[in-house]
GROMACS .gro file of C-alpha atoms in nm:
model
  241
    1MET     CA    1  -7.791   6.560   4.895
    2MET     CA    2  -7.740   6.215   5.052
    3ALA     CA    3  -7.477   6.203   5.321
    4PRO     CA    4  -7.174   5.979   5.245
    5PHE     CA    5  -7.194   5.636   5.404
    6ARG     CA    6  -6.975   5.591   5.709
    7SER     CA    7  -6.921   5.246   5.851
    8THR     CA    8  -6.941   5.228   6.222
    9ARG     CA    9  -6.693   5.011   6.411
   10ARG     CA   10  -6.975   4.766   6.491
   11GLN     CA   11  -7.079   4.742   6.122
   12PHE     CA   12  -6.719   4.682   6.024
   13ILE     CA   13  -6.679   4.400   6.276
   14GLN     CA   14  -7.009   4.245   6.168
   15ALA     CA   15  -6.902   4.255   5.803
   16ILE     CA   16  -6.569   4.090   5.879
   17ALA     CA   17  -6.739   3.828   6.094
   18GLY     CA   18  -6.988   3.756   5.818
   19GLU     CA   19  -6.713   3.717   5.560
   20ALA     CA   20  -6.516   3.493   5.794
   21GLY     CA   21  -6.826   3.282   5.843
   22VAL     CA   22  -6.869   3.239   5.470
   23LEU     CA   23  -6.503   3.149   5.427
   24ALA     CA   24  -6.525   2.904   5.714
   25LEU     CA   25  -6.832   2.748   5.558
   26LEU     CA   26  -6.655   2.716   5.224
   27GLY     CA   27  -6.359   2.563   5.405
   28CYS     CA   28  -6.589   2.307   5.563
   29VAL     CA   29  -6.736   2.222   5.225
   30ARG     CA   30  -6.390   2.169   5.083
   31ARG     CA   31  -6.292   1.953   5.378
   32GLU     CA   32  -6.609   1.750   5.341
   33GLN     CA   33  -6.522   1.667   4.980
   34ALA     CA   34  -6.340   1.354   5.088
   35MET     CA   35  -6.072   1.203   4.874
   36VAL     CA   36  -6.186   0.910   4.661
   37THR     CA   37  -5.948   0.614   4.652
   38LEU     CA   38  -5.969   0.384   4.352
   39TYR     CA   39  -5.844   0.034   4.430
   40THR     CA   40  -5.753  -0.217   4.159
   41PHE     CA   41  -5.740  -0.591   4.224
   42GLY     CA   42  -5.688  -0.886   3.998
   43ASP     CA   43  -5.487  -0.953   3.684
   44SER     CA   44  -5.330  -0.794   3.378
   45ILE     CA   45  -5.655  -0.653   3.245
   46LEU     CA   46  -5.595  -0.389   3.512
   47ASP     CA   47  -5.217  -0.438   3.545
   48CYS     CA   48  -5.107  -0.400   3.183
   49GLY     CA   49  -4.861  -0.111   3.209
   50ARG     CA   50  -4.565  -0.331   3.114
   51TYR     CA   51  -4.728  -0.405   2.779
   52ASN     CA   52  -4.705  -0.050   2.642
   53GLU     CA   53  -4.421   0.197   2.612
   54TYR     CA   54  -4.587   0.453   2.838
   55GLY     CA   55  -4.649   0.224   3.134
   56VAL     CA   56  -5.019   0.313   3.121
   57HIS     CA   57  -5.288   0.101   3.284
   58PRO     CA   58  -5.663   0.156   3.327
   59GLY     CA   59  -5.657   0.260   3.692
   60GLN     CA   60  -5.424   0.549   3.615
   61LEU     CA   61  -5.648   0.670   3.335
   62LEU     CA   62  -5.959   0.650   3.550
   63VAL     CA   63  -5.800   0.864   3.819
   64ARG     CA   64  -5.628   1.104   3.578
   65ASN     CA   65  -5.652   1.079   3.203
   66ASP     CA   66  -5.342   1.128   2.990
   67ASP     CA   67  -5.476   1.411   2.775
   68ARG     CA   68  -5.182   1.390   2.535
   69LEU     CA   69  -5.238   1.022   2.457
   70PHE     CA   70  -5.618   1.023   2.486
   71PRO     CA   71  -5.759   1.373   2.421
   72GLU     CA   72  -6.104   1.221   2.372
   73PHE     CA   73  -6.123   1.159   2.748
   74GLN     CA   74  -6.008   1.502   2.863
   75GLY     CA   75  -6.201   1.596   3.177
   76GLN     CA   76  -6.345   1.246   3.212
   77ASP     CA   77  -6.166   1.118   3.519
   78LEU     CA   78  -6.198   1.120   3.896
   79GLN     CA   79  -5.961   1.410   3.949
   80SER     CA   80  -6.182   1.626   3.730
   81GLN     CA   81  -6.459   1.570   3.985
   82GLY     CA   82  -6.251   1.623   4.298
   83THR     CA   83  -5.961   1.482   4.491
   84ALA     CA   84  -5.877   1.123   4.402
   85ARG     CA   85  -5.591   0.879   4.423
   86LEU     CA   86  -5.508   0.530   4.299
   87GLU     CA   87  -5.406   0.229   4.505
   88HIS     CA   88  -5.298  -0.023   4.245
   89ARG     CA   89  -5.291  -0.380   4.375
   90ALA     CA   90  -5.373  -0.583   4.064
   91GLU     CA   91  -5.090  -0.807   3.940
   92ASP     CA   92  -5.013  -0.937   3.595
   93GLY     CA   93  -5.057  -1.316   3.597
   94ALA     CA   94  -5.286  -1.328   3.899
   95THR     CA   95  -5.543  -1.603   3.946
   96VAL     CA   96  -5.835  -1.609   4.187
   97ARG     CA   97  -5.609  -1.772   4.447
   98TRP     CA   98  -5.385  -1.465   4.442
   99LEU     CA   99  -5.658  -1.223   4.540
  100PRO     CA  100  -5.628  -1.263   4.921
  101SER     CA  101  -5.260  -1.164   4.901
  102GLN     CA  102  -5.356  -0.841   4.725
  103VAL     CA  103  -5.548  -0.717   5.029
  104GLN     CA  104  -5.269  -0.774   5.279
  105GLY     CA  105  -5.215  -0.459   5.482
  106LEU     CA  106  -5.523  -0.298   5.333
  107GLN     CA  107  -5.668  -0.017   5.543
  108ALA     CA  108  -5.961   0.112   5.346
  109GLU     CA  109  -6.085   0.440   5.491
  110GLY     CA  110  -6.309   0.706   5.350
  111GLU     CA  111  -6.474   0.702   5.012
  112ALA     CA  112  -6.345   0.421   4.792
  113ILE     CA  113  -6.422   0.220   4.480
  114ALA     CA  114  -6.289  -0.130   4.407
  115LEU     CA  115  -6.221  -0.259   4.056
  116ILE     CA  116  -6.165  -0.633   4.008
  117THR     CA  117  -6.077  -0.833   3.697
  118ILE     CA  118  -5.997  -1.201   3.734
  119GLY     CA  119  -6.050  -1.530   3.556
  120GLY     CA  120  -5.842  -1.512   3.239
  121ASN     CA  121  -5.536  -1.675   3.392
  122ASP     CA  122  -5.755  -1.933   3.564
  123LEU     CA  123  -5.889  -2.027   3.221
  124LEU     CA  124  -5.541  -2.046   3.072
  125GLY     CA  125  -5.425  -2.246   3.372
  126GLY     CA  126  -5.670  -2.526   3.300
  127LEU     CA  127  -6.028  -2.410   3.338
  128ILE     CA  128  -6.055  -2.355   2.963
  129ARG     CA  129  -6.093  -2.732   2.930
  130ASP     CA  130  -6.277  -2.787   3.259
  131SER     CA  131  -6.547  -3.050   3.263
  132GLY     CA  132  -6.570  -3.094   3.638
  133PRO     CA  133  -6.597  -2.872   3.946
  134GLY     CA  134  -6.312  -2.635   3.858
  135ILE     CA  135  -6.522  -2.336   3.761
  136THR     CA  136  -6.748  -2.391   4.061
  137THR     CA  137  -6.440  -2.381   4.284
  138PHE     CA  138  -6.327  -2.062   4.109
  139ALA     CA  139  -6.668  -1.907   4.171
  140ASN     CA  140  -6.664  -2.001   4.539
  141ASP     CA  141  -6.317  -1.852   4.585
  142LEU     CA  142  -6.415  -1.530   4.409
  143ASP     CA  143  -6.741  -1.506   4.602
  144THR     CA  144  -6.554  -1.534   4.931
  145PHE     CA  145  -6.304  -1.267   4.832
  146VAL     CA  146  -6.564  -1.018   4.709
  147GLN     CA  147  -6.792  -1.075   5.007
  148GLN     CA  148  -6.508  -1.009   5.252
  149LEU     CA  149  -6.352  -0.716   5.069
  150PRO     CA  150  -6.397  -0.412   5.297
  151ILE     CA  151  -6.465  -0.173   5.009
  152ARG     CA  152  -6.792  -0.074   4.850
  153PRO     CA  153  -6.890  -0.019   4.576
  154ILE     CA  154  -6.733  -0.307   4.384
  155LEU     CA  155  -6.707  -0.304   4.005
  156LEU     CA  156  -6.635  -0.655   3.880
  157GLY     CA  157  -6.515  -0.698   3.523
  158ASN     CA  158  -6.560  -1.018   3.328
  159VAL     CA  159  -6.312  -1.190   3.094
  160TYR     CA  160  -6.270  -1.077   2.735
  161ASP     CA  161  -6.209  -1.303   2.436
  162PRO     CA  162  -5.871  -1.228   2.270
  163THR     CA  163  -5.987  -1.411   1.955
  164LEU     CA  164  -6.272  -1.161   1.913
  165GLY     CA  165  -6.505  -1.451   1.845
  166ASP     CA  166  -6.297  -1.577   1.550
  167ASP     CA  167  -6.217  -1.948   1.576
  168GLN     CA  168  -5.930  -1.902   1.331
  169ARG     CA  169  -5.755  -1.689   1.594
  170ASN     CA  170  -5.771  -1.969   1.850
  171PHE     CA  171  -5.438  -1.987   2.035
  172SER     CA  172  -5.528  -2.218   2.323
  173GLY     CA  173  -5.489  -2.558   2.161
  174VAL     CA  174  -5.834  -2.641   2.295
  175ASP     CA  175  -6.137  -2.705   2.075
  176PRO     CA  176  -6.293  -2.358   2.030
  177ALA     CA  177  -6.638  -2.492   2.120
  178ILE     CA  178  -6.508  -2.619   2.455
  179ALA     CA  179  -6.305  -2.303   2.514
  180ARG     CA  180  -6.599  -2.072   2.448
  181THR     CA  181  -6.831  -2.280   2.663
  182ASN     CA  182  -6.598  -2.248   2.958
  183LEU     CA  183  -6.542  -1.879   2.893
  184ARG     CA  184  -6.920  -1.836   2.911
  185ARG     CA  185  -6.935  -2.045   3.229
  186ILE     CA  186  -6.672  -1.838   3.405
  187ASN     CA  187  -6.831  -1.511   3.292
  188THR     CA  188  -7.170  -1.632   3.411
  189ALA     CA  189  -7.018  -1.703   3.753
  190ILE     CA  190  -6.861  -1.354   3.759
  191GLN     CA  191  -7.194  -1.196   3.664
  192GLU     CA  192  -7.377  -1.377   3.944
  193ILE     CA  193  -7.121  -1.262   4.199
  194ALA     CA  194  -7.130  -0.905   4.066
  195THR     CA  195  -7.510  -0.905   4.098
  196ARG     CA  196  -7.486  -1.009   4.462
  197TYR     CA  197  -7.220  -0.765   4.575
  198GLY     CA  198  -7.179  -0.485   4.324
  199GLN     CA  199  -7.188  -0.407   3.955
  200LEU     CA  200  -7.083  -0.613   3.653
  201VAL     CA  201  -6.867  -0.432   3.396
  202ASP     CA  202  -6.908  -0.620   3.069
  203ILE     CA  203  -6.556  -0.599   2.930
  204HIS     CA  204  -6.623  -0.911   2.724
  205ALA     CA  205  -6.905  -0.749   2.527
  206HIS     CA  206  -6.712  -0.425   2.481
  207PHE     CA  207  -6.402  -0.596   2.345
  208LEU     CA  208  -6.607  -0.792   2.092
  209THR     CA  209  -6.667  -0.453   1.927
  210GLY     CA  210  -6.292  -0.398   1.894
  211ASP     CA  211  -6.010  -0.521   1.673
  212PRO     CA  212  -5.667  -0.687   1.712
  213SER     CA  213  -5.501  -0.351   1.788
  214TRP     CA  214  -5.660  -0.370   2.132
  215PHE     CA  215  -5.426  -0.660   2.217
  216THR     CA  216  -5.056  -0.725   2.240
  217ALA     CA  217  -4.859  -1.041   2.323
  218THR     CA  218  -5.167  -1.227   2.195
  219ILE     CA  219  -5.382  -1.187   2.506
  220GLU     CA  220  -5.275  -0.869   2.688
  221PRO     CA  221  -5.431  -0.522   2.658
  222SER     CA  222  -5.226  -0.293   2.435
  223LEU     CA  223  -5.208   0.081   2.496
  224ARG     CA  224  -5.538   0.111   2.310
  225GLY     CA  225  -5.668  -0.188   2.503
  226ALA     CA  226  -5.581  -0.026   2.836
  227SER     CA  227  -5.786   0.276   2.732
  228GLU     CA  228  -6.074   0.056   2.621
  229VAL     CA  229  -6.076  -0.123   2.958
  230ARG     CA  230  -6.092   0.226   3.108
  231ARG     CA  231  -6.380   0.310   2.875
  232ALA     CA  232  -6.576   0.008   2.998
  233PHE     CA  233  -6.532   0.103   3.365
  234LEU     CA  234  -6.558   0.481   3.325
  235PRO     CA  235  -6.936   0.542   3.347
  236TYR     CA  236  -6.961   0.326   3.659
  237VAL     CA  237  -6.658   0.486   3.827
  238LEU     CA  238  -6.778   0.841   3.762
  239GLY     CA  239  -7.130   0.746   3.860
  240LYS     CA  240  -7.016   0.600   4.194
  241SER     CA  241  -6.785   0.884   4.298
   0.00000   0.00000   0.00000
């Protein structure tokens, strides 16, 4: 008959030490899973919380989905992959000239992702009828901001068309042919900058697949629109984290 096993004092200490080593290793792994900070810069495409009753905007949904409002996206957010937080700096109404003020006091440390949407208010402020150097100036200002932004990767969204390509929905008072030409020009500039420094997120193309329920107050993302902006950014955000 086999004798019962009796742990010696040395075996006991070795077992405890081994377990402590494993726990310490696991602790190191957990500590090494650095928090991801999602930064938002730009305009109301990212700062649209005031346009829906829940105060929801895309950055929130990318960090932590609202499973009650959007069950389709359950588990599809940064916090489902690890520790993440949002630093929301985008401002409703912002133009490209506002961007430098949005980085004041910025101390970007650790793993981070920057989202930028800009250009819509610049168009509404005059570039929609531009026939001179206005869009070139816009592009130079945006290039300088993106180049100097101390965060990588950068996901740069372009400008959607609130008319959904329907000239009868034109609200600008500008000939639709001129308006669409300048929208294309500004989106081309955004694409070139995104190619140099990061990744273009084609919000314009995505929203052309939508319907008027994606908008409120004519040009702003509705609650559904906020989620659709999130949808456009989501694969890039999850792929970069």
